[in-house]
mmCIF file of C-alpha atoms and ligand atoms in Angstrom:
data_model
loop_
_atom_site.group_PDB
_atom_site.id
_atom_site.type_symbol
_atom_site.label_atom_id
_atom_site.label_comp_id
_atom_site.label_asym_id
_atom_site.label_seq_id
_atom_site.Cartn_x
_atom_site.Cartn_y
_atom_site.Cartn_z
ATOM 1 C CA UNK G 1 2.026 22.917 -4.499
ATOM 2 C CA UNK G 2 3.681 19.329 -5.025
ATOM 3 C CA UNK G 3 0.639 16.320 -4.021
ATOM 4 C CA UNK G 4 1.145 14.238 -1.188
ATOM 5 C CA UNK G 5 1.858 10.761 -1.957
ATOM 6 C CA UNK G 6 0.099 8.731 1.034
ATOM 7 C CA UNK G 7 0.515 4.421 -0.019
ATOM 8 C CA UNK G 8 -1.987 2.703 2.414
ATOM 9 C CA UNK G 9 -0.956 -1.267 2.498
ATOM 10 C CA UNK G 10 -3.891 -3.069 3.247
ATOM 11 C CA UNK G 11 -6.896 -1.032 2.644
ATOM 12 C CA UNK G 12 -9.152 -2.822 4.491
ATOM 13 C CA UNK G 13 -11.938 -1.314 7.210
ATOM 14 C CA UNK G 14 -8.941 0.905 8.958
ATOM 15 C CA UNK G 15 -6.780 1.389 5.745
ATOM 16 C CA UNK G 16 -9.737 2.298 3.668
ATOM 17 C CA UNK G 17 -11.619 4.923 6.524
ATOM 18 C CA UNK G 18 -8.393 6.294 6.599
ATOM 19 C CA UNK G 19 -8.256 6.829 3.008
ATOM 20 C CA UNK G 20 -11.822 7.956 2.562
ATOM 21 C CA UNK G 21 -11.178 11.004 5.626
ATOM 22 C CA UNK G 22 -7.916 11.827 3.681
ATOM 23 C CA UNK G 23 -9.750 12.476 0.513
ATOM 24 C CA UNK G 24 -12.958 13.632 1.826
ATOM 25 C CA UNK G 25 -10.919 16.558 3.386
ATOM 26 C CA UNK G 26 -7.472 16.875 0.841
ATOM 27 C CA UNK G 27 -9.785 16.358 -2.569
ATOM 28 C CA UNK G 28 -7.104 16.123 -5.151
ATOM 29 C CA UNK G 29 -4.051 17.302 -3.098
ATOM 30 C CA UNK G 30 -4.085 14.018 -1.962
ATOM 31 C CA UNK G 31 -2.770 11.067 -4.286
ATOM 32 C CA UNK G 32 -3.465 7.826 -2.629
ATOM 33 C CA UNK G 33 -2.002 4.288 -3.951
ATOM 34 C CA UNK G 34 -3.468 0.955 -1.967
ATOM 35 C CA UNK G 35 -2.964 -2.264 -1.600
ATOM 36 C CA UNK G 36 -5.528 -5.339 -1.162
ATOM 37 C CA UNK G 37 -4.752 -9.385 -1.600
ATOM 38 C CA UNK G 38 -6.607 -9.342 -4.035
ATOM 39 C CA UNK G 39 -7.806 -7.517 -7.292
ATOM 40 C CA UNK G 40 -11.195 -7.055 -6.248
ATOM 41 C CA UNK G 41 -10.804 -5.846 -3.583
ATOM 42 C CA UNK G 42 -8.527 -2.878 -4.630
ATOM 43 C CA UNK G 43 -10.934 -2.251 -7.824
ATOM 44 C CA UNK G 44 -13.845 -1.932 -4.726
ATOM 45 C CA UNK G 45 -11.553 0.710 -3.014
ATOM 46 C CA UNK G 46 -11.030 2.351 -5.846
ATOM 47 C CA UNK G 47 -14.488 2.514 -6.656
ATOM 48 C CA UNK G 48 -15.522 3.978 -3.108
ATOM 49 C CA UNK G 49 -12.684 6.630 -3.211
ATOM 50 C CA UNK G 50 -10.873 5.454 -1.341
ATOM 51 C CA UNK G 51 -7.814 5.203 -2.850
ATOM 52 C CA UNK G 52 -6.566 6.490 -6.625
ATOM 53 C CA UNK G 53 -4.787 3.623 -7.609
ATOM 54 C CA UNK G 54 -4.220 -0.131 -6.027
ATOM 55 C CA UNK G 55 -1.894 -2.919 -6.319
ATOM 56 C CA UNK G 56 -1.752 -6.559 -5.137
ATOM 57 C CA UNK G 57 2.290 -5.407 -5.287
ATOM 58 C CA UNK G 58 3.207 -3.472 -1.829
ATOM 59 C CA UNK G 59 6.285 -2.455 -3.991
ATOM 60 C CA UNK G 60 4.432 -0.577 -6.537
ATOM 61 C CA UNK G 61 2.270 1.072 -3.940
ATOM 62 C CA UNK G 62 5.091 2.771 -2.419
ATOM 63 C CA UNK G 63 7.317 4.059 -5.263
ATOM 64 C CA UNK G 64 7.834 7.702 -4.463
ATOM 65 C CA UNK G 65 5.727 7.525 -1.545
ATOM 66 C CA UNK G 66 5.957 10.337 1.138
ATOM 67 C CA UNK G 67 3.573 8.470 4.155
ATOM 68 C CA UNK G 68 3.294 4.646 4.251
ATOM 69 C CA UNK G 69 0.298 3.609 6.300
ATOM 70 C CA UNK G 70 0.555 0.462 7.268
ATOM 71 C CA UNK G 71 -3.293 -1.380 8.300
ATOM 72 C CA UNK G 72 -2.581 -4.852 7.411
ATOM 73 C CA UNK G 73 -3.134 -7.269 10.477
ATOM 74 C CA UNK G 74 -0.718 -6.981 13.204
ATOM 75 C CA UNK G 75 1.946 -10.087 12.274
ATOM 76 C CA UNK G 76 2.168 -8.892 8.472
ATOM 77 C CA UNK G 77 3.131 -5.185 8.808
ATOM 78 C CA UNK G 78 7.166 -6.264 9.486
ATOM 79 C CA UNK G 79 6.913 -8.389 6.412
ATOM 80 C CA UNK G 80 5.792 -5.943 4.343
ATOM 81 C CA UNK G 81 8.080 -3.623 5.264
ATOM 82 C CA UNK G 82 10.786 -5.893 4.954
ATOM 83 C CA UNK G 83 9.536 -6.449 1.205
ATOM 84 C CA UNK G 84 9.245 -2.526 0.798
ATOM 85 C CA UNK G 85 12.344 -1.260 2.573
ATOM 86 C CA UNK G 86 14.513 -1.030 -0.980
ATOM 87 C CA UNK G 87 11.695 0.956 -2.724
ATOM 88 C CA UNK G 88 10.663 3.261 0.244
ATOM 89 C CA UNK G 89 12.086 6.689 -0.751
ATOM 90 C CA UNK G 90 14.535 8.907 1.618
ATOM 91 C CA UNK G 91 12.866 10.992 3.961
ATOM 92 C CA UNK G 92 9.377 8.947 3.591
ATOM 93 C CA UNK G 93 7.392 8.312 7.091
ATOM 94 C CA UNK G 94 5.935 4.842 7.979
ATOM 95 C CA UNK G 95 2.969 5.356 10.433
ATOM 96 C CA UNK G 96 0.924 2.104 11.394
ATOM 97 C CA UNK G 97 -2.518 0.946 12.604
ATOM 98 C CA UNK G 98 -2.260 -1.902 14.428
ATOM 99 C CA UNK G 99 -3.756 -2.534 17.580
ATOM 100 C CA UNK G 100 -0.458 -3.877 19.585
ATOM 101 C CA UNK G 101 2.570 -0.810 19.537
ATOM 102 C CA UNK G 102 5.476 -2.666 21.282
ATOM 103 C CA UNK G 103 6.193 -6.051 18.841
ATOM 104 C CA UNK G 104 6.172 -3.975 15.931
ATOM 105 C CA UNK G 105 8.048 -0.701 17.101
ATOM 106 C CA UNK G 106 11.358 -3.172 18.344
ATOM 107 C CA UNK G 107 11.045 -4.868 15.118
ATOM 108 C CA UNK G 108 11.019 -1.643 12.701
ATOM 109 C CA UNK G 109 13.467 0.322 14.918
ATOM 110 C CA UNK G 110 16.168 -2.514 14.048
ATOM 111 C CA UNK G 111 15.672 -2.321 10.780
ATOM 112 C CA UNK G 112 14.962 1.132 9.350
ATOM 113 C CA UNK G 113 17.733 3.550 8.067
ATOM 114 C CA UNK G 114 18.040 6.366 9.314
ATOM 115 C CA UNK G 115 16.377 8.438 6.908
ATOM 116 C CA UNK G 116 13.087 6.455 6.821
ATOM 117 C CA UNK G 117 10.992 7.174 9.681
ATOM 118 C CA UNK G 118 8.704 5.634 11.863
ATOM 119 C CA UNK G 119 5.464 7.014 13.989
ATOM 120 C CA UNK G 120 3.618 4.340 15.992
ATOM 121 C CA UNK G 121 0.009 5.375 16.047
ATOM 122 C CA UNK G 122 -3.074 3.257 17.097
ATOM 123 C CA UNK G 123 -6.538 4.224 16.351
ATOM 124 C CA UNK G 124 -9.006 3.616 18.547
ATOM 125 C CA UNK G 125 -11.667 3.101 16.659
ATOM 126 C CA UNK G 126 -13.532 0.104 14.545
ATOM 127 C CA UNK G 127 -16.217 -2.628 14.334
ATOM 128 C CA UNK G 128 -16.706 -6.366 14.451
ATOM 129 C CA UNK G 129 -17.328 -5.760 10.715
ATOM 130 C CA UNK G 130 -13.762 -6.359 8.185
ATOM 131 C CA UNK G 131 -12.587 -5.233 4.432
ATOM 132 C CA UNK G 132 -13.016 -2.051 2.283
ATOM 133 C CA UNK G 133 -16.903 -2.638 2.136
ATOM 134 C CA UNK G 134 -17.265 -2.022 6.051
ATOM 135 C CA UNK G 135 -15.040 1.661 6.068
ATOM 136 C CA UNK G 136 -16.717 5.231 6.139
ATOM 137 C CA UNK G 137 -15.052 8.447 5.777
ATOM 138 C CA UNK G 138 -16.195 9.300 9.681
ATOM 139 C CA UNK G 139 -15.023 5.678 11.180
ATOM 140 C CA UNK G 140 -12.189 8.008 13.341
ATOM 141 C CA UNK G 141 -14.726 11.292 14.093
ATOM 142 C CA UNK G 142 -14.349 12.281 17.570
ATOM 143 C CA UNK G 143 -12.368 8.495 18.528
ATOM 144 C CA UNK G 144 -9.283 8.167 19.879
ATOM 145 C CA UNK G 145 -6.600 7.956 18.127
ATOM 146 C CA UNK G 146 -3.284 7.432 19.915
ATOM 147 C CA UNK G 147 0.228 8.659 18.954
ATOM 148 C CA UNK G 148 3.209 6.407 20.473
ATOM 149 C CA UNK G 149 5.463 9.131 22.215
ATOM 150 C CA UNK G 150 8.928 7.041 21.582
ATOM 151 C CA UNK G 151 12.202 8.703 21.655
ATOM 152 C CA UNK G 152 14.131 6.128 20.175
ATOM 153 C CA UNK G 153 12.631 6.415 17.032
ATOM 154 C CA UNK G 154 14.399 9.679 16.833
ATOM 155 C CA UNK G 155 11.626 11.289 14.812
ATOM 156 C CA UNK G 156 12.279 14.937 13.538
ATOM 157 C CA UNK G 157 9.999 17.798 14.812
ATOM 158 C CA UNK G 158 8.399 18.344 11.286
ATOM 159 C CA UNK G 159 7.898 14.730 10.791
ATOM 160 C CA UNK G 160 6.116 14.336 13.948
ATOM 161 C CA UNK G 161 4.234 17.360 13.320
ATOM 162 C CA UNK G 162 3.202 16.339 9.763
ATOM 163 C CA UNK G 163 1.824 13.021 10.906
ATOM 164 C CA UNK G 164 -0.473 14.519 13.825
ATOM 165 C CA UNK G 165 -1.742 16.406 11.219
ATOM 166 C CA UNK G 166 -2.710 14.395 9.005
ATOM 167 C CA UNK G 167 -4.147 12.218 11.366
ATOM 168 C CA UNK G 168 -5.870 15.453 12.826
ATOM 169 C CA UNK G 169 -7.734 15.381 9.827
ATOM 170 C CA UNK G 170 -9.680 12.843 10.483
ATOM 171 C CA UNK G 171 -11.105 14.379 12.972
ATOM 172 C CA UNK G 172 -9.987 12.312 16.016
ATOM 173 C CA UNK G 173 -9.213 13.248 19.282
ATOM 174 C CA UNK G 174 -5.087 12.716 19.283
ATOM 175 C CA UNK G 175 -4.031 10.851 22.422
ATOM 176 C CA UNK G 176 -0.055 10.512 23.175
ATOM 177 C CA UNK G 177 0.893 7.540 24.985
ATOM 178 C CA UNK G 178 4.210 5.603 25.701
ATOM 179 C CA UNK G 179 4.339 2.361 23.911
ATOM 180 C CA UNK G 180 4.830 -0.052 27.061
ATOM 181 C CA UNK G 181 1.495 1.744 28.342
ATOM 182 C CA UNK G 182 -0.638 1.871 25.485
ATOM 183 C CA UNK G 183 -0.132 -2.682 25.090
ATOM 184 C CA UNK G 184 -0.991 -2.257 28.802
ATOM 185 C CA UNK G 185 -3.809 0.164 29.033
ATOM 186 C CA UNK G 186 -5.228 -1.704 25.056
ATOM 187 C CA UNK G 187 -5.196 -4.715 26.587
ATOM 188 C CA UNK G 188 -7.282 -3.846 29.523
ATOM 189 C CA UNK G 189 -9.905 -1.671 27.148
ATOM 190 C CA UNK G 190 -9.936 -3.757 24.252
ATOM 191 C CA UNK G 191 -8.263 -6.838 23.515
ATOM 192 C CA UNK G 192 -9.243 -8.956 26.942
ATOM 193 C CA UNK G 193 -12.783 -7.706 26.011
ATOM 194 C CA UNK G 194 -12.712 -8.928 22.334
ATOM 195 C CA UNK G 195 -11.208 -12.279 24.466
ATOM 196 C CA UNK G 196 -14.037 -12.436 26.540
ATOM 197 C CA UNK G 197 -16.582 -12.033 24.033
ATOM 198 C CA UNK G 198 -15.570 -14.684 22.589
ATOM 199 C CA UNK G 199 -15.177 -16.677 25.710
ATOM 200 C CA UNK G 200 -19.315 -15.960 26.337
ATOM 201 C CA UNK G 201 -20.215 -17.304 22.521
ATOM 202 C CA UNK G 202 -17.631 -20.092 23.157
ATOM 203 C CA UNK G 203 -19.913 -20.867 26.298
ATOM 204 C CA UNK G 204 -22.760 -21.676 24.086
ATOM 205 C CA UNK G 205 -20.773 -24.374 22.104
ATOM 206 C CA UNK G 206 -20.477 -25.814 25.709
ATOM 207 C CA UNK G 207 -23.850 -26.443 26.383
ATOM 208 C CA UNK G 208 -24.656 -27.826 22.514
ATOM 209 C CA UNK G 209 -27.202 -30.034 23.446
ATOM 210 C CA UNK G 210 -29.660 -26.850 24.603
ATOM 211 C CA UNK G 211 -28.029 -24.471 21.979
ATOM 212 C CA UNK G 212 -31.131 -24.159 20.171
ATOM 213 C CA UNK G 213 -33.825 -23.176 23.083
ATOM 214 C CA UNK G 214 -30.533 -21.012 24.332
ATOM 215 C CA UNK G 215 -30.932 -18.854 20.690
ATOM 216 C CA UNK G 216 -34.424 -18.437 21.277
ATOM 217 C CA UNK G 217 -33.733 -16.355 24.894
ATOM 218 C CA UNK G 218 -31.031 -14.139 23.590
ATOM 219 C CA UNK G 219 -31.622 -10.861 23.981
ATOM 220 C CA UNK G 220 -30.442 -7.323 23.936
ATOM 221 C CA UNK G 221 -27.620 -8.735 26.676
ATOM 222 C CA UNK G 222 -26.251 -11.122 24.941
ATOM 223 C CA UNK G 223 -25.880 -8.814 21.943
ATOM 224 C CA UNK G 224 -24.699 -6.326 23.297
ATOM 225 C CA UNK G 225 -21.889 -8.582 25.447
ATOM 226 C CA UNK G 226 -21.029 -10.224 22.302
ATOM 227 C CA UNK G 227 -20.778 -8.107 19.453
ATOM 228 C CA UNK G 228 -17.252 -7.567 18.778
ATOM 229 C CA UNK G 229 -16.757 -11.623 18.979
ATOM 230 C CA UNK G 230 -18.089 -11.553 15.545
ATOM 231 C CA UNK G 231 -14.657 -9.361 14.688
ATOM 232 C CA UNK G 232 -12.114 -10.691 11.654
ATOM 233 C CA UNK G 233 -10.179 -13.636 13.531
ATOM 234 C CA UNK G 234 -6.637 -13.279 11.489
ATOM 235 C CA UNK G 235 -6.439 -9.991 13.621
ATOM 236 C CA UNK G 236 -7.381 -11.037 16.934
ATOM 237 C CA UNK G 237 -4.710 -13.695 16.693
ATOM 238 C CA UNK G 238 -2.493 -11.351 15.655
ATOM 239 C CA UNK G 239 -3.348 -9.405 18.634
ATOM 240 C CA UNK G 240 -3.235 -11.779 21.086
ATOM 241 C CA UNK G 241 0.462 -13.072 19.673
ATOM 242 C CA UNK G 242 2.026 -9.152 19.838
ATOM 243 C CA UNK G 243 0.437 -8.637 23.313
ATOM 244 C CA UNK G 244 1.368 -11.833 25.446
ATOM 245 C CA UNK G 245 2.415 -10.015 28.432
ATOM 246 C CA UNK G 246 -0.273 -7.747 29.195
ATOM 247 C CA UNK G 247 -3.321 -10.057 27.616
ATOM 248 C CA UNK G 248 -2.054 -12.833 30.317
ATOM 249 C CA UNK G 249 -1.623 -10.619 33.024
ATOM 250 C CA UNK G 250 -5.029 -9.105 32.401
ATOM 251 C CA UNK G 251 -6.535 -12.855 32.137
ATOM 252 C CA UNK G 252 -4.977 -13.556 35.175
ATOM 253 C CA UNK G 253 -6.727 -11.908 37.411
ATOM 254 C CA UNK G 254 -9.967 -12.071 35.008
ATOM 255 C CA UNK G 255 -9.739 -15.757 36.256
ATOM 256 C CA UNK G 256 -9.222 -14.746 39.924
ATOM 257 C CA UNK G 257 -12.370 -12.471 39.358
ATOM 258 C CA UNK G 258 -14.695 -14.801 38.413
ATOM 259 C CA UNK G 259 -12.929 -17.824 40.854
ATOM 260 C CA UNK G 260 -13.860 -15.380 43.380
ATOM 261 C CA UNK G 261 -17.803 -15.445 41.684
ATOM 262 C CA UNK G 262 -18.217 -19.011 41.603
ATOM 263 C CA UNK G 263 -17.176 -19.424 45.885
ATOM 264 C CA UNK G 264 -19.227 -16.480 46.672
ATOM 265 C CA UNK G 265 -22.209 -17.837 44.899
ATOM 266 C CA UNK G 266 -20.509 -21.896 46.122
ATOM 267 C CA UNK G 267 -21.758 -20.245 49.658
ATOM 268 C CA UNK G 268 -24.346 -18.176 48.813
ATOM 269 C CA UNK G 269 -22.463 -15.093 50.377
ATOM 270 C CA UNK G 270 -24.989 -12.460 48.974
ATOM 271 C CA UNK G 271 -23.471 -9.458 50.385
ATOM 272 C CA UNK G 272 -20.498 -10.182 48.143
ATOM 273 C CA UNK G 273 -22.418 -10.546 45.437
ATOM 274 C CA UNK G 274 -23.796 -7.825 45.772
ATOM 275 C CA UNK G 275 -20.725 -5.915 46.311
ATOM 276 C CA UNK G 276 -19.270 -7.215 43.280
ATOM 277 C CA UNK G 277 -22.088 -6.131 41.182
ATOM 278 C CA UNK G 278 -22.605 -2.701 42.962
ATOM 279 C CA UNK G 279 -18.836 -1.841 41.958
ATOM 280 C CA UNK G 280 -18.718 -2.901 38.567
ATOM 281 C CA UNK G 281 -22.097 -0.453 38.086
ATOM 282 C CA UNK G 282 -20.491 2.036 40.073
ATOM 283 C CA UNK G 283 -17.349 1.765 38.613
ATOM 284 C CA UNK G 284 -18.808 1.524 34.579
ATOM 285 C CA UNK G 285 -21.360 4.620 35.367
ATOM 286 C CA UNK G 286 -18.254 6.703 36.299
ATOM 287 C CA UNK G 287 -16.487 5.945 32.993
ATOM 288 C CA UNK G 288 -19.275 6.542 31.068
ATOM 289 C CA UNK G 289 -20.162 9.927 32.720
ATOM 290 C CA UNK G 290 -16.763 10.888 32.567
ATOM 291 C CA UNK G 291 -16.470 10.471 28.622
ATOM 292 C CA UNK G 292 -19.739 10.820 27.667
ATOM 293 C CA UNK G 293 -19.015 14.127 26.024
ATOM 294 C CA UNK G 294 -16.126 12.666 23.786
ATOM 295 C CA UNK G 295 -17.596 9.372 23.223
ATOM 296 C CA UNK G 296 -21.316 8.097 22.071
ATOM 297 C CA UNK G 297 -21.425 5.413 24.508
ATOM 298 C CA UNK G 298 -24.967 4.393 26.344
HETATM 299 N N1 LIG E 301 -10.966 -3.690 13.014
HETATM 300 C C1 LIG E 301 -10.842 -2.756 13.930
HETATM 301 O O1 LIG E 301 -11.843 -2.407 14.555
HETATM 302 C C2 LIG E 301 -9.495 -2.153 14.199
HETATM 303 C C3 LIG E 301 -8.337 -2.682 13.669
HETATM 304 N N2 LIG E 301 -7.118 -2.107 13.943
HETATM 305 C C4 LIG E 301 -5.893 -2.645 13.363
HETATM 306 O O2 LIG E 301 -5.860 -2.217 12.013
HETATM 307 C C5 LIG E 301 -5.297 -3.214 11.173
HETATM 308 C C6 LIG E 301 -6.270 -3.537 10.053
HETATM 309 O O3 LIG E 301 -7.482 -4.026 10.576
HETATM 310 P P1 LIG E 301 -8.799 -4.042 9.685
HETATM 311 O O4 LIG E 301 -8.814 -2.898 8.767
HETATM 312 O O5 LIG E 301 -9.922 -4.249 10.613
HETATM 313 O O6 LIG E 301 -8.583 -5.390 8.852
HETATM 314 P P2 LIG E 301 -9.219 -5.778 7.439
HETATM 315 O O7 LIG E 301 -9.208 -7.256 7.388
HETATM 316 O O8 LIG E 301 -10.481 -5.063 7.204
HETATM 317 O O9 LIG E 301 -8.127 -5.219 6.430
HETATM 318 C C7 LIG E 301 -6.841 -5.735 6.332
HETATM 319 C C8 LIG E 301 -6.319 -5.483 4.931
HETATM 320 O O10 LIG E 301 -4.969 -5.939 4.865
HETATM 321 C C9 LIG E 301 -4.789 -6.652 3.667
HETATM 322 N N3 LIG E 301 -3.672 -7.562 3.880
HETATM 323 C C10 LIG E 301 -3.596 -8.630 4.703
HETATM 324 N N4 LIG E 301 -2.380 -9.186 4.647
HETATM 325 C C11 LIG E 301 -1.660 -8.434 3.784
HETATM 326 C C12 LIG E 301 -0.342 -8.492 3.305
HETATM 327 N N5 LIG E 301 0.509 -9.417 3.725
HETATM 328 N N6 LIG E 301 0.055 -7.554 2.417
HETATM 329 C C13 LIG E 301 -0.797 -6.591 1.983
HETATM 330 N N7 LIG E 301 -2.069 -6.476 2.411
HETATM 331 C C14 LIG E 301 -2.485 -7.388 3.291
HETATM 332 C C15 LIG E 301 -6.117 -7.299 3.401
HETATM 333 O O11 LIG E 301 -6.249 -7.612 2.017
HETATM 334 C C16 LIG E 301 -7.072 -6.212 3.835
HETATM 335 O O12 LIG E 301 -7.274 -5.315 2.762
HETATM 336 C C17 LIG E 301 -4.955 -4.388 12.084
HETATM 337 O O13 LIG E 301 -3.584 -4.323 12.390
HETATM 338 C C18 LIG E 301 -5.795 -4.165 13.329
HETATM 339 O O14 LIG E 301 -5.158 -4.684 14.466
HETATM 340 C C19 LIG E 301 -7.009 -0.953 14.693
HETATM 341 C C20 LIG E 301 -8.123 -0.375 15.211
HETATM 342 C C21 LIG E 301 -9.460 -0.932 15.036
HETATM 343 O O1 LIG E 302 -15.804 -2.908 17.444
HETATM 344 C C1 LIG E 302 -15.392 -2.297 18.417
HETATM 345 O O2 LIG E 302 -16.138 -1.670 19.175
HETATM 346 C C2 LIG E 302 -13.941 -2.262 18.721
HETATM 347 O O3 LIG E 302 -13.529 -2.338 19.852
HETATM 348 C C3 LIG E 302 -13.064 -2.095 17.552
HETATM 349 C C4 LIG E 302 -11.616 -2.078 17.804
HETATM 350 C C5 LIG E 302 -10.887 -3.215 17.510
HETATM 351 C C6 LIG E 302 -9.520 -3.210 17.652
HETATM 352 C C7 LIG E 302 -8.875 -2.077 18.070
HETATM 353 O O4 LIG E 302 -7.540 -2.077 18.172
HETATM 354 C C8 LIG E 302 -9.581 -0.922 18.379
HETATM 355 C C9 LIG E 302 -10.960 -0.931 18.238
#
């Protein structure tokens, strides 16, 4: 049996988890080339197993490469391909990471030949924590991970097939989507959340002259409100740059939310405030009983 040939570019947190399932579960079946900006950081992957050989050189990384994985942030992954395209080999799949599907589908549908293939994927899955150092083999165990249903692509059968299964292997739960819906529905679930996050710390910075008695009270609700605004910012710009449409629509009414707050407390209209906090219980409760059995979410 001839080795697969997976080249991961940027083997960061996602690339390297990725790489770590892949080898944890293929052994040596699997040959896995990486890239990192730097040195040291593909000597670390290499190291933790997650890949078997890395380059600062996307070029080298995908000589005779079957699957391309693309986990660098969001705005680099048409550049990269760009510098790859002459090297990629006929026949070899590109499947991506990246949290936003639309910006970077368009963009690598208009340029691919059409013997190179392209499956948008996005897992849904991470931490506020970046780099090679943060991945583990189980980052993607019982996540989602969504596949980008898009017929323009034009992907074979078997292609489309090989990628779910490889992905299967990490032992996600495999979630097709449409691209248009997933930047809507991603938005909603993740990135205005990351936003707002941020937003809370931001709040802090506000109020400087009390920030230090303010440090002393936080507690388990502040942590737990503002954990993912200690996440990689390179990404989240990225994010927020590949997503405009459904970020600003989402903030939107965000802002209409909490204009709505501010009168209702403005008048001290406490049936409304208590309305609004009775739904959003009732509403979070729901979603959490309803995927409590997939997801380990308090
Ligand atoms: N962090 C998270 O929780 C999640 C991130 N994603 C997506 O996955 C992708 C990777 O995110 P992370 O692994 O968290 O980031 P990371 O910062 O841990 O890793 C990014 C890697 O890309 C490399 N890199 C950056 N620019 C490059 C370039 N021009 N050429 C080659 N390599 C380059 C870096 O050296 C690093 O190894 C992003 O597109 C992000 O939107 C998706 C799901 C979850
Ligand atoms: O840290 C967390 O809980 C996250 O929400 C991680 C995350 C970040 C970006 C994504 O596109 C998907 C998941």
């Amino acid at each position: 049996m001839t080795k697969l040939k997976l080249a991961i570019l940027g083997v960061g947190l996602i690339g390297g988890s990725f790489g770590l399932a892949l080898k944890d579960k293929l052994g040596d079946d699997i040959f896995i080339t990486g890239t990192t900006r730097t040195e040291n950081s593909y000597k670390t992957a290499e190291k933790m197993g997650a890949i078997d050989k890395g380059y600062v050189d996307s070029k080298m990384a995908v000589q005779d490469a079957d699957i391309i994985y693309l986990s660098t942030p969001v705005l680099q992954m048409v550049p990269v391909v760009q510098e790859i395209l002459p090297y990629i080999k006929s026949g070899a799949v590109i499947t991506d990471a990246g949290s936003t599907k639309q910006y970077v589908a368009d963009k690598l549908h208009a340029m691919l030949p059409a013997d190179i293939y392209y499956v948008s994927a996005h897992p849904m899955a991470g931490r506020e924590k970046s780099g090679v150092t943060a991945a583990t083999k189980d980052l993607f165990k019982n996540k989602c991970y969504v596949i980008i249903k898009d017929d323009k692509m034009q992907v074979p059968e078997h292609i489309g097939k090989k990628i779910y299964e490889l992905i299967a292997l990490t032992e996600a739960n495999i979630v097709e989507l449409d691209l248009a819906k997933h930047d809507r529905c991603a938005s909603m679930i993740s990135h205005v959340p990351h936003i707002a996050a941020a937003a809370l710390v931001t709040l802090l910075k506000h109020n400087y002259a009390d920030i230090d008695d303010c440090i002393k009270l936080a507690g388990g609700g502040f942590k737990d409100t503002t954990r993912i605004a200690s996440s990689n910012a390179d990404m989240w710009a990225d994010i927020c740059i590949s997503n405009p449409a459904a970020i600003i629509n989402n903030l939107k009414t965000m802002q209409e939310i909490i204009n709505n707050v501010i009168t209702a407390i403005d008048s001290k209209d406490r049936d409304k405030l208590y309305d609004y906090f009775s739904l959003a219980k009732k509403t979070r409760d729901q979603v959490i009983n309803e995927t409590k059995d997939i997801y380990e979410i308090e």
